[in-house]
CSV table of C-alpha atoms in Angstrom, one decimal:
chain,number,residue,atom,x,y,z
A,130,MET,CA,-8.7,-8.3,-5.8
A,131,LEU,CA,-7.4,-5.9,-3.0
A,132,LEU,CA,-3.7,-4.7,-3.2
A,133,ASP,CA,-2.4,-6.1,0.1
A,134,TYR,CA,1.2,-6.7,-0.6
A,135,TYR,CA,4.5,-4.9,-1.6
A,136,CYS,CA,7.1,-6.9,-3.3
A,137,THR,CA,10.6,-5.2,-2.7
A,138,ASP,CA,12.3,-7.6,-5.1
A,139,HIS,CA,10.3,-6.1,-7.9
A,140,ASP,CA,9.3,-2.8,-6.5
A,141,ILE,CA,5.6,-3.4,-7.2
A,142,ILE,CA,2.3,-3.4,-5.3
A,143,CYS,CA,0.3,-6.6,-5.7
A,144,CYS,CA,-2.5,-8.7,-4.6
A,145,ARG,CA,-2.7,-12.2,-3.3
A,146,ALA,CA,-3.3,-13.6,-6.6
A,147,CYS,CA,-0.1,-12.0,-8.0
A,148,ILE,CA,1.8,-13.3,-5.1
A,149,SER,CA,0.9,-16.9,-5.8
A,150,ASN,CA,1.4,-16.7,-9.5
A,151,GLU,CA,4.3,-14.2,-10.1
A,152,HIS,CA,6.1,-13.6,-6.8
A,153,ARG,CA,6.1,-17.3,-5.3
A,154,LEU,CA,10.0,-17.2,-5.3
A,155,CYS,CA,10.4,-13.8,-4.0
A,156,GLN,CA,11.8,-13.6,-0.6
A,157,ASN,CA,10.9,-10.0,0.3
A,158,VAL,CA,7.1,-9.6,0.3
A,159,LEU,CA,5.7,-7.3,2.8
A,160,PRO,CA,2.2,-6.7,3.8
A,161,LEU,CA,1.0,-3.3,2.7
A,162,GLU,CA,0.6,-2.0,6.3
A,163,LEU,CA,4.3,-2.7,6.9
A,164,ALA,CA,5.5,-1.2,3.6
A,165,SER,CA,3.3,1.9,4.1
A,166,LYS,CA,4.4,2.4,7.7
A,167,ASP,CA,5.3,6.1,8.2
A,168,VAL,CA,4.5,6.8,4.5
A,169,ARG,CA,3.9,10.4,5.2
A,170,LYS,CA,7.5,10.8,6.3
A,171,SER,CA,8.9,8.8,3.4
A,172,ALA,CA,11.1,10.0,0.4
A,173,LEU,CA,8.2,9.0,-1.8
A,174,PHE,CA,5.8,11.4,-0.3
A,175,ASN,CA,8.2,14.2,-0.4
A,176,ASP,CA,9.3,13.5,-4.0
A,177,VAL,CA,5.8,13.3,-5.3
A,178,MET,CA,4.8,16.5,-3.6
A,179,GLU,CA,7.9,18.3,-4.9
A,180,ASP,CA,7.3,17.0,-8.4
A,181,MET,CA,3.7,18.0,-8.5
A,182,THR,CA,4.6,21.5,-7.4
A,183,HIS,CA,7.3,21.6,-9.9
A,184,LEU,CA,5.1,20.5,-12.7
A,185,ILE,CA,2.2,23.1,-11.8
A,186,THR,CA,5.0,26.0,-11.7
A,187,THR,CA,6.3,24.9,-15.1
A,188,LEU,CA,2.8,24.6,-16.7
A,189,ASN,CA,1.7,28.1,-15.5
A,190,ALA,CA,4.9,29.7,-16.9
A,191,LEU,CA,4.3,27.9,-20.1
A,192,ASP,CA,0.7,29.2,-20.3
A,193,ASN,CA,1.9,32.7,-19.5
A,194,ASN,CA,4.5,32.5,-22.1
A,195,ARG,CA,2.0,31.4,-24.8
A,196,GLN,CA,-0.4,34.1,-23.7
A,197,SER,CA,2.4,36.6,-23.9
A,198,ASN,CA,3.4,35.6,-27.2
A,199,LEU,CA,-0.2,36.0,-28.5
A,200,GLN,CA,-0.4,39.5,-27.2
A,201,SER,CA,3.0,40.5,-28.6
A,202,MET,CA,1.9,39.1,-32.2
A,203,GLU,CA,-1.2,41.1,-31.8
A,204,GLU,CA,0.7,44.4,-30.9
A,205,THR,CA,3.1,43.6,-33.8
A,206,LYS,CA,0.2,43.2,-36.3
A,207,SER,CA,-1.1,46.5,-35.2
A,208,ALA,CA,2.4,48.2,-35.6
A,209,ILE,CA,2.9,46.7,-39.1
A,210,THR,CA,-0.5,47.6,-40.2
A,211,LYS,CA,0.1,51.3,-39.5
A,212,GLN,CA,3.4,51.0,-41.4
A,213,ILE,CA,1.6,49.6,-44.5
A,214,ARG,CA,-0.8,52.5,-44.4
A,215,ALA,CA,1.9,55.0,-44.1
A,216,VAL,CA,3.3,53.7,-47.3
A,217,LYS,CA,-0.2,53.4,-48.8
A,218,SER,CA,-0.5,57.1,-48.4
A,219,LYS,CA,2.5,57.8,-50.7
A,220,PHE,CA,1.4,55.5,-53.4
A,221,LEU,CA,-2.5,56.1,-53.2
A,222,LYS,CA,-3.1,55.2,-56.9
A,223,GLN,CA,-1.1,52.1,-57.1
A,224,ILE,CA,-1.4,50.4,-53.7
A,225,ASP,CA,-4.8,48.9,-53.5
A,226,ASP,CA,-3.8,45.5,-54.8
A,227,LEU,CA,-0.6,45.5,-53.1
A,228,GLU,CA,-2.3,46.4,-49.8
A,229,ARG,CA,-4.7,43.5,-50.0
A,230,GLU,CA,-1.8,41.0,-50.8
A,231,LEU,CA,0.2,41.9,-47.9
A,232,THR,CA,-2.6,42.3,-45.6
A,233,THR,CA,-3.8,38.9,-46.7
A,234,THR,CA,-0.4,37.3,-46.1
A,235,LEU,CA,-0.1,38.9,-42.8
A,236,SER,CA,-3.4,37.5,-41.7
A,237,SER,CA,-2.5,34.1,-43.0
A,238,LEU,CA,0.8,34.1,-41.0
A,239,GLN,CA,-1.1,35.4,-37.9
A,240,ARG,CA,-3.8,32.6,-38.3
A,241,LYS,CA,-1.2,29.9,-38.9
A,242,HIS,CA,0.8,30.6,-35.8
A,243,GLU,CA,-2.3,31.5,-33.7
A,244,MET,CA,-3.7,28.0,-34.4
A,245,GLU,CA,-0.4,26.4,-33.4
A,246,ILE,CA,-0.1,28.5,-30.3
A,247,ASN,CA,-3.8,27.8,-29.3
A,248,LYS,CA,-3.2,24.1,-29.9
A,249,GLN,CA,-0.4,24.2,-27.5
A,250,LYS,CA,-2.2,26.1,-24.9
A,251,GLN,CA,-5.0,23.5,-24.9
A,252,GLU,CA,-2.4,20.7,-24.4
A,253,ILE,CA,-0.8,22.7,-21.5
A,254,SER,CA,-4.3,23.4,-20.0
A,255,GLN,CA,-5.2,19.5,-20.2
A,256,VAL,CA,-1.9,18.6,-18.4
A,257,LEU,CA,-2.3,21.4,-15.8
A,258,VAL,CA,-5.8,20.3,-15.0
A,259,ASN,CA,-4.7,16.7,-14.6
A,260,VAL,CA,-1.9,17.7,-12.4
A,261,ILE,CA,-3.9,20.0,-10.3
A,262,GLU,CA,-6.7,17.3,-9.8
A,263,ASN,CA,-4.0,14.8,-8.7
A,264,LYS,CA,-2.6,17.4,-6.3
A,265,ASN,CA,-6.1,18.2,-4.8
A,266,GLU,CA,-6.6,14.4,-4.5
A,267,MET,CA,-3.3,14.1,-2.8
A,268,ASP,CA,-4.3,16.9,-0.2
A,269,PHE,CA,-7.5,15.2,0.5
A,270,LEU,CA,-5.8,11.8,1.2
A,271,ILE,CA,-3.2,13.4,3.2
A,272,ASP,CA,-5.9,14.7,5.6
A,273,HIS,CA,-8.5,11.8,5.3
A,274,GLY,CA,-7.1,8.8,3.7
A,275,SER,CA,-5.7,5.8,5.2
A,276,LYS,CA,-2.1,4.7,4.9
A,277,ASN,CA,-3.0,2.1,2.3
A,278,GLN,CA,-4.9,4.5,0.0
A,279,LEU,CA,-2.1,7.3,0.4
A,280,PHE,CA,0.7,4.6,-0.5
A,281,ILE,CA,-1.3,3.2,-3.5
A,282,PHE,CA,-2.1,6.8,-4.8
A,283,LEU,CA,1.7,7.8,-4.5
A,284,ARG,CA,2.8,4.7,-6.4
A,285,GLN,CA,0.1,5.6,-9.1
A,286,GLN,CA,1.6,9.3,-9.3
A,287,VAL,CA,5.1,7.9,-10.3
A,288,THR,CA,3.5,6.9,-13.8
A,289,ASN,CA,1.4,10.1,-13.9
A,290,ILE,CA,4.4,12.3,-13.1
A,291,HIS,CA,6.7,10.4,-15.7
A,292,SER,CA,3.6,10.8,-18.3
A,293,ALA,CA,3.2,14.5,-17.3
A,294,GLU,CA,7.1,15.2,-17.8
A,295,ALA,CA,7.2,13.5,-21.1
A,296,LYS,CA,4.3,15.7,-22.3
A,297,ILE,CA,5.8,18.8,-21.2
A,298,GLN,CA,9.1,18.0,-22.9
A,299,GLN,CA,7.1,17.3,-26.1
A,300,ILE,CA,5.3,20.8,-25.8
A,301,VAL,CA,8.5,22.6,-24.9
A,302,SER,CA,10.4,21.0,-28.0
A,303,ASN,CA,7.4,21.9,-30.3
A,304,SER,CA,7.0,25.6,-28.9
A,305,GLN,CA,8.6,28.3,-30.8
A,306,GLU,CA,8.1,32.1,-30.4
A,307,PHE,CA,6.8,33.7,-33.5
A,308,ASP,CA,7.2,37.2,-34.6
A,309,ILE,CA,6.5,39.1,-38.0
A,310,THR,CA,8.4,42.2,-39.3
A,311,PHE,CA,7.7,44.4,-42.3
A,312,ASP,CA,10.4,45.6,-44.6
A,313,GLU,CA,9.4,48.6,-46.2
A,314,LYS,CA,10.2,49.1,-50.0
A,315,LYS,CA,12.9,51.8,-50.3
A,316,ASP,CA,13.2,52.1,-54.1
A,317,GLY,CA,9.9,53.6,-54.8
A,318,LYS,CA,8.8,51.0,-57.2
A,319,LEU,CA,5.2,49.9,-56.9
A,320,GLU,CA,5.7,46.2,-57.4
A,321,SER,CA,5.3,45.8,-53.7
A,322,PHE,CA,5.2,47.8,-50.4
A,323,GLY,CA,7.8,45.5,-48.9
A,324,SER,CA,8.0,42.0,-47.4
A,325,LEU,CA,7.0,40.3,-44.3
A,326,SER,CA,9.6,38.1,-42.4
A,327,GLU,CA,9.2,35.6,-39.7
A,328,PHE,CA,11.5,35.2,-36.7
A,329,VAL,CA,11.5,31.9,-34.7
A,330,GLN,CA,13.5,31.2,-31.6
A,331,PRO,CA,13.0,28.6,-28.9
A,332,CYS,CA,10.6,29.0,-26.1
A,333,GLN,CA,12.2,31.1,-23.2
A,334,VAL,CA,10.5,28.6,-20.7
A,335,GLN,CA,12.4,25.6,-20.3
A,336,TYR,CA,11.6,22.3,-18.3
A,337,LYS,CA,14.1,20.4,-16.4
A,338,PRO,CA,12.8,17.4,-14.8
A,339,LYS,CA,13.6,16.9,-11.1
A,340,LYS,CA,15.6,13.6,-10.7
A,341,PHE,CA,12.7,11.4,-9.5
A,342,GLN,CA,14.0,9.7,-6.2
A,343,GLN,CA,12.6,6.2,-5.5
A,344,ALA,CA,9.9,7.1,-2.9
A,345,GLN,CA,10.5,4.5,-0.4
A,346,ILE,CA,14.0,3.2,0.3
A,347,LYS,CA,14.0,-0.2,-1.1
A,348,ALA,CA,13.6,-2.7,1.8
A,349,GLU,CA,16.6,-4.7,2.7
A,350,PRO,CA,16.1,-8.5,2.0
A,351,MET,CA,14.2,-10.1,4.9
A,352,LYS,CA,16.8,-11.6,7.3
A,353,ASN,CA,16.0,-15.1,8.9
A,354,ILE,CA,15.6,-15.7,12.5
A,355,VAL,CA,18.5,-17.6,13.7
A,356,GLY,CA,17.6,-18.0,17.4
A,357,PHE,CA,15.9,-16.4,20.4
A,358,GLU,CA,17.0,-15.0,23.8
A,359,LYS,CA,14.8,-15.1,26.8
A,360,ASP,CA,13.6,-11.5,27.6
A,361,THR,CA,11.0,-11.6,30.4
A,362,GLU,CA,7.7,-13.0,31.4
A,363,LEU,CA,4.7,-10.7,31.0
A,364,LYS,CA,3.4,-9.2,34.2
A,365,LEU,CA,0.0,-10.8,34.9
A,366,LYS,CA,-2.6,-9.5,37.4
A,367,ILE,CA,-2.2,-11.3,40.8
A,368,CYS,CA,-5.0,-13.3,42.4
A,369,GLU,CA,-6.6,-14.4,39.2
A,370,GLU,CA,-7.0,-17.9,37.9
A,371,TYR,CA,-5.2,-18.4,34.5
A,372,ALA,CA,-5.6,-21.0,31.9
A,373,PHE,CA,-4.5,-19.3,28.7
A,374,ARG,CA,-5.5,-20.7,25.6
A,375,ASP,CA,-4.6,-18.3,22.8
A,376,VAL,CA,-2.5,-15.2,22.1
A,377,SER,CA,-2.8,-12.8,19.1
A,378,VAL,CA,-1.5,-9.5,18.2
A,379,THR,CA,-3.5,-6.6,16.7
A,380,ASP,CA,-2.3,-4.2,13.8
A,381,ASP,CA,-1.7,-1.6,16.5
A,382,ASN,CA,0.6,-3.9,18.5
A,383,LYS,CA,-1.9,-4.9,21.4
A,384,LEU,CA,-1.7,-8.5,22.8
A,385,LEU,CA,-4.9,-10.4,23.1
A,386,PHE,CA,-5.0,-13.5,25.6
A,387,THR,CA,-7.9,-15.7,26.1
A,388,ASN,CA,-8.5,-17.1,29.5
A,389,ALA,CA,-10.6,-20.3,29.6
A,390,ALA,CA,-10.6,-20.4,33.5
A,391,SER,CA,-14.0,-21.5,34.5
A,392,SER,CA,-14.0,-19.0,37.3
A,393,ASP,CA,-12.6,-16.3,35.1
A,394,PRO,CA,-13.5,-16.5,31.3
A,395,LYS,CA,-11.9,-13.4,30.0
A,396,LEU,CA,-10.0,-11.7,27.0
A,397,TYR,CA,-7.0,-9.8,28.4
A,398,VAL,CA,-5.7,-6.9,26.5
A,399,TYR,CA,-1.9,-5.7,26.7
A,400,ARG,CA,-1.0,-2.4,24.9
A,401,ASP,CA,2.5,-2.0,23.3
A,402,CYS,CA,2.6,-5.9,23.9
A,403,LYS,CA,3.8,-5.4,27.6
A,404,ASP,CA,1.3,-3.4,29.9
A,405,TYR,CA,-2.1,-4.3,30.9
A,406,GLU,CA,-4.7,-2.2,29.6
A,407,THR,CA,-8.2,-3.9,30.0
A,408,GLU,CA,-10.1,-7.1,30.0
A,409,ILE,CA,-13.6,-8.4,28.5
A,410,VAL,CA,-15.5,-10.8,30.4
A,411,PHE,CA,-17.5,-13.6,28.7
A,412,SER,CA,-20.3,-15.9,30.0
A,413,SER,CA,-18.4,-19.0,28.8
A,414,ALA,CA,-14.9,-19.9,28.3
A,415,PRO,CA,-13.3,-18.2,25.1
A,416,HIS,CA,-11.0,-20.7,23.4
A,417,ARG,CA,-9.1,-19.2,20.4
A,418,VAL,CA,-8.9,-15.4,19.0
A,419,ALA,CA,-7.9,-14.3,15.5
A,420,VAL,CA,-7.4,-10.8,14.5
A,421,ILE,CA,-8.8,-9.7,11.0
A,422,PRO,CA,-6.0,-8.0,9.3
A,423,GLY,CA,-6.2,-4.4,8.2
A,424,THR,CA,-9.4,-3.8,10.4
A,425,ASP,CA,-10.1,-3.1,14.2
A,426,ARG,CA,-11.9,-6.3,14.5
A,427,ALA,CA,-11.0,-9.7,16.0
A,428,VAL,CA,-13.0,-12.9,16.5
A,429,ILE,CA,-13.0,-15.5,19.2
A,430,THR,CA,-14.4,-18.9,19.4
A,431,LEU,CA,-16.9,-19.9,22.3
A,432,PRO,CA,-17.1,-23.7,22.1
A,433,TYR,CA,-19.5,-24.2,24.8
A,434,ASP,CA,-22.0,-21.7,23.1
A,435,LYS,CA,-21.2,-23.1,19.6
A,436,SER,CA,-20.4,-19.6,18.6
A,437,ILE,CA,-18.0,-17.1,17.6
A,438,GLN,CA,-17.9,-13.5,19.1
A,439,PHE,CA,-16.6,-10.5,17.3
A,440,ILE,CA,-14.6,-7.7,19.2
A,441,ASN,CA,-13.8,-4.1,18.5
A,442,THR,CA,-10.1,-3.8,19.2
A,443,THR,CA,-10.1,-0.1,19.3
A,444,THR,CA,-12.9,0.3,22.0
A,445,MET,CA,-12.3,-3.3,23.4
A,446,THR,CA,-16.0,-3.9,23.3
A,447,LYS,CA,-17.9,-7.1,22.4
A,448,ASP,CA,-19.8,-7.0,19.1
A,449,ASN,CA,-22.2,-9.4,17.4
A,450,THR,CA,-22.3,-13.2,18.2
A,451,VAL,CA,-22.7,-15.6,15.4
A,452,ASN,CA,-23.8,-19.3,16.0
A,453,VAL,CA,-21.8,-21.7,13.9
A,454,GLY,CA,-23.7,-24.9,14.6
A,455,PHE,CA,-20.8,-26.8,16.1
A,456,THR,CA,-18.4,-27.0,19.0
A,457,CYS,CA,-15.9,-24.4,17.5
A,458,LEU,CA,-12.2,-24.3,18.6
A,459,GLY,CA,-9.7,-23.3,16.0
A,460,ILE,CA,-10.0,-20.0,14.1
A,461,ALA,CA,-8.2,-18.2,11.6
A,462,ALA,CA,-8.7,-14.7,9.6
A,463,GLY,CA,-7.7,-13.4,6.3
A,464,ARG,CA,-8.8,-9.9,5.0
A,465,ASP,CA,-12.2,-11.4,3.7
A,466,ARG,CA,-12.6,-14.7,5.2
A,467,ILE,CA,-12.8,-16.6,8.5
A,468,TYR,CA,-12.0,-20.2,9.0
A,469,VAL,CA,-13.4,-22.1,11.9
A,470,GLY,CA,-12.6,-25.7,12.9
A,471,ASP,CA,-14.6,-28.0,15.2
A,472,THR,CA,-14.2,-31.1,17.4
A,473,GLY,CA,-15.1,-33.4,14.7
A,474,GLY,CA,-12.7,-32.5,11.8
A,475,THR,CA,-14.9,-29.9,10.0
A,476,ILE,CA,-13.8,-26.5,8.9
A,477,LYS,CA,-16.3,-23.8,7.9
A,478,THR,CA,-15.4,-20.8,5.7
A,479,LEU,CA,-17.3,-17.6,6.8
A,480,ASP,CA,-17.2,-14.0,5.5
A,481,THR,CA,-16.2,-11.3,7.8
A,482,ASN,CA,-19.7,-10.9,8.9
A,483,GLY,CA,-20.0,-14.5,10.1
A,484,ILE,CA,-22.1,-15.7,7.2
A,485,VAL,CA,-21.0,-19.4,6.2
A,486,LEU,CA,-20.0,-19.7,2.6
A,487,LYS,CA,-18.4,-23.3,2.5
A,488,THR,CA,-18.0,-26.4,4.7
A,489,ILE,CA,-14.9,-28.6,4.4
A,490,LEU,CA,-15.4,-32.2,5.9
A,491,HIS,CA,-11.9,-33.6,6.3
A,492,GLY,CA,-12.7,-36.3,9.0
A,493,LEU,CA,-9.7,-35.2,10.9
A,494,ARG,CA,-9.4,-35.3,14.6
A,495,CYS,CA,-10.4,-32.3,16.7
A,496,ILE,CA,-9.1,-29.4,14.9
A,497,ASP,CA,-7.7,-27.4,18.0
A,498,LEU,CA,-5.9,-24.6,16.2
A,499,ILE,CA,-5.8,-22.9,12.7
A,500,VAL,CA,-3.3,-20.4,11.1
A,501,TYR,CA,-4.0,-18.6,7.7
A,502,ASP,CA,-1.1,-18.3,5.4
A,503,ASP,CA,-1.9,-15.3,3.4
A,504,LEU,CA,0.9,-15.5,0.9
A,505,GLN,CA,0.2,-19.2,0.0
A,506,ASP,CA,-3.6,-19.0,0.6
A,507,GLN,CA,-3.6,-22.1,2.5
A,508,LEU,CA,-4.3,-23.1,6.2
A,509,ILE,CA,-2.0,-24.7,8.7
A,510,VAL,CA,-4.0,-27.0,11.0
A,511,ARG,CA,-3.0,-28.5,14.3
A,512,CYS,CA,-4.7,-31.7,15.5
A,513,TYR,CA,-3.6,-34.0,18.3
A,514,GLY,CA,-0.4,-35.6,17.0
A,515,LYS,CA,-0.7,-34.0,13.6
A,516,LEU,CA,0.3,-30.9,11.8
A,517,LEU,CA,-1.3,-30.3,8.3
A,518,CYS,CA,-1.2,-28.0,5.4
A,519,ILE,CA,-4.6,-27.7,3.7
A,520,LYS,CA,-5.7,-25.5,0.7
A,521,VAL,CA,-8.6,-23.2,1.2
A,522,ASP,CA,-10.6,-25.4,-1.1
A,523,GLY,CA,-9.9,-28.5,1.3
A,524,THR,CA,-7.0,-30.2,-0.6
A,525,LEU,CA,-4.5,-31.7,1.6
A,526,VAL,CA,-0.9,-30.2,0.9
A,527,TYR,CA,1.0,-32.3,3.4
A,528,SER,CA,0.7,-34.0,6.8
A,529,LYS,CA,3.3,-34.2,9.5
A,530,ASP,CA,3.5,-36.4,12.7
A,531,VAL,CA,4.1,-34.0,15.7
A,532,SER,CA,4.0,-34.4,19.5
A,533,GLY,CA,0.5,-33.8,21.1
A,534,VAL,CA,-1.2,-30.5,20.4
A,535,ALA,CA,0.1,-27.0,21.0
A,536,GLY,CA,0.4,-23.7,19.2
A,537,VAL,CA,1.4,-22.8,15.8
A,538,THR,CA,2.4,-19.4,14.3
A,539,LEU,CA,4.3,-17.9,11.1
A,540,ASP,CA,7.3,-15.6,10.9
A,541,ARG,CA,7.8,-13.2,8.0
A,542,GLN,CA,8.9,-15.7,5.6
A,543,ARG,CA,5.9,-17.9,6.5
A,544,ASN,CA,8.2,-20.4,8.2
A,545,ILE,CA,6.0,-22.5,10.6
A,546,TYR,CA,6.7,-22.6,14.2
A,547,PHE,CA,4.9,-25.1,16.4
A,548,GLY,CA,5.0,-26.1,20.0
A,549,GLY,CA,5.6,-29.5,21.7
A,550,PHE,CA,3.4,-29.7,24.8
A,551,GLU,CA,4.8,-33.0,25.8
A,552,THR,CA,8.4,-32.6,24.3
A,553,ASN,CA,8.9,-29.1,26.1
A,554,ASN,CA,10.2,-27.4,23.0
A,555,ILE,CA,9.3,-25.3,20.0
A,556,GLN,CA,10.3,-26.3,16.5
A,557,ARG,CA,10.5,-24.3,13.1
A,558,MET,CA,9.5,-25.9,9.7
A,559,SER,CA,9.9,-24.5,6.4
A,560,THR,CA,6.8,-23.5,4.5
A,561,ASP,CA,6.9,-26.5,2.2
A,562,GLY,CA,7.0,-28.8,5.2
A,563,GLU,CA,10.4,-30.3,4.2
A,564,ASN,CA,13.0,-29.0,6.8
A,565,CYS,CA,12.5,-28.9,10.5
A,566,GLU,CA,14.7,-27.7,13.4
A,567,GLU,CA,14.5,-27.1,17.1
A,568,MET,CA,14.6,-23.4,18.1
A,569,LEU,CA,13.6,-23.4,21.9
A,570,ASN,CA,13.7,-26.2,24.7
A,571,LYS,CA,14.1,-26.5,28.3
A,572,ASP,CA,17.3,-24.8,28.3
A,573,ASN,CA,15.3,-21.6,27.4
A,574,ASP,CA,12.8,-22.2,30.1
A,575,ILE,CA,10.2,-23.8,27.8
A,576,TYR,CA,8.0,-26.1,29.7
A,577,ARG,CA,4.5,-27.2,28.5
A,578,PRO,CA,4.4,-24.6,25.9
A,579,TYR,CA,0.9,-24.1,24.3
A,580,GLU,CA,0.0,-21.0,21.9
A,581,MET,CA,2.5,-18.6,20.5
A,582,CYS,CA,2.6,-15.5,18.2
A,583,PHE,CA,5.0,-12.6,17.0
A,584,ASN,CA,4.7,-9.0,17.7
A,585,GLU,CA,3.7,-6.6,14.8
A,586,ASP,CA,7.4,-6.1,13.8
A,587,PHE,CA,8.8,-9.7,14.4
A,588,THR,CA,11.3,-8.7,17.1
A,589,LYS,CA,9.5,-10.6,19.9
A,590,LEU,CA,7.9,-14.2,20.4
A,591,PHE,CA,5.2,-14.7,22.9
A,592,VAL,CA,4.9,-18.1,24.3
A,593,ILE,CA,2.0,-19.3,26.5
A,594,ASN,CA,4.0,-21.6,28.8
A,595,ASN,CA,4.0,-23.5,32.2
A,596,CYS,CA,0.8,-25.6,31.5
A,597,TYR,CA,-1.2,-22.4,30.3
A,598,THR,CA,-0.3,-20.2,33.4
A,599,SER,CA,2.4,-17.8,32.1
A,600,VAL,CA,3.5,-15.8,29.1
A,601,CYS,CA,7.2,-15.8,28.4
A,602,VAL,CA,8.7,-13.2,26.0
A,603,TYR,CA,11.8,-14.0,23.8
A,604,LYS,CA,13.8,-11.7,21.6
A,605,CYS,CA,14.3,-12.6,18.0
A,606,LYS,CA,18.0,-13.0,16.8
A,607,TYR,CA,18.7,-12.1,13.3
A,608,LEU,CA,21.7,-12.7,11.0
């Protein structure tokens, strides 16, 4: 499965399956897009780059040292051989056997240490090649890779760097600089020419690992939203008919609004969640809109056409249309699945190309709205008078009685926020459906609220208000 999340409690990158199996109780699980934000400016990026450079420098120095030792031993052998021959010239009649013995011993010593040094050179070359390959791949990802790819690669390099450091420490501790000297026999006896001595000293190149700093400052525990403060109302275009049905936010912080007014069926786009940018016109009224996470695509339901329409959120142009075979209303999207609900209580699961994979027949009322909880891998469904939690295989987790039908959204901890169109308030419910509290009401200018969503960093809440005609912006208050 895709690595989609970063658990700050365990400092580990994980997938959706790991979240549900091993991190269900963790309070600080971030989407990978949020964890990898500004990764090129992070301490992780700088530490890995510095450590790679340090490793390459040390490995090159070690290789040069080993090569220099080989050359010095070769020169030593040549010098000693000349000494032996000088002695030989004094004792021509008695030196043949002694010369062969000493020369053989010298060659044996030479071969023994040469084999050790060459073995170490092979180990050095192997580590050096691996580090250079990782450095080249890092350079490529810096220029061409996505934030997710770079972040995942950096995390992998922590292990690779530790492994390289351990290998270098082993090589350094096992490396010795060998030398051979010849002691000429001074007493004139012909028992031998002299003796050969080995001198061993530690390698002059030493490796001191740089203290590995944790790449990314460990994220602080996620704080709970304790309340909201009215900020402003979104400035809308004048002289247009508005009947807002849905609001969603893209990964690059653009707000998308569907306008189902019969005379003006459009999707409005606001950059930075505040300034009007453009609009897309449809032949029939769009109802719901869902952004496909980690992509530049969104998908919209067109109930009168029994179809869904894909949108490119970078160019803000319409893409292909897919007929889903029923009057589709609610829609939600995960990274690899799209969930569409209809007026008869049916939910269809599609892939991100619009191909139907599975149909769930729940016999519910009209499924007006669906939200996908990626951490729990379940759907929050809003019908008239009901709020339901359903697993993606169709199993009902729980059902709650609520007032009328209105919007639903999730905060960072996956608490559920739902509107009361008839009660003029917005409530928050825990992810298990056990605890519920009122967060906004008439005192906060909430009147006939419908759909809502948070911005990309969960600092603001956008609420379609006043019977589908305006958009109120509320600042989130944290502890």
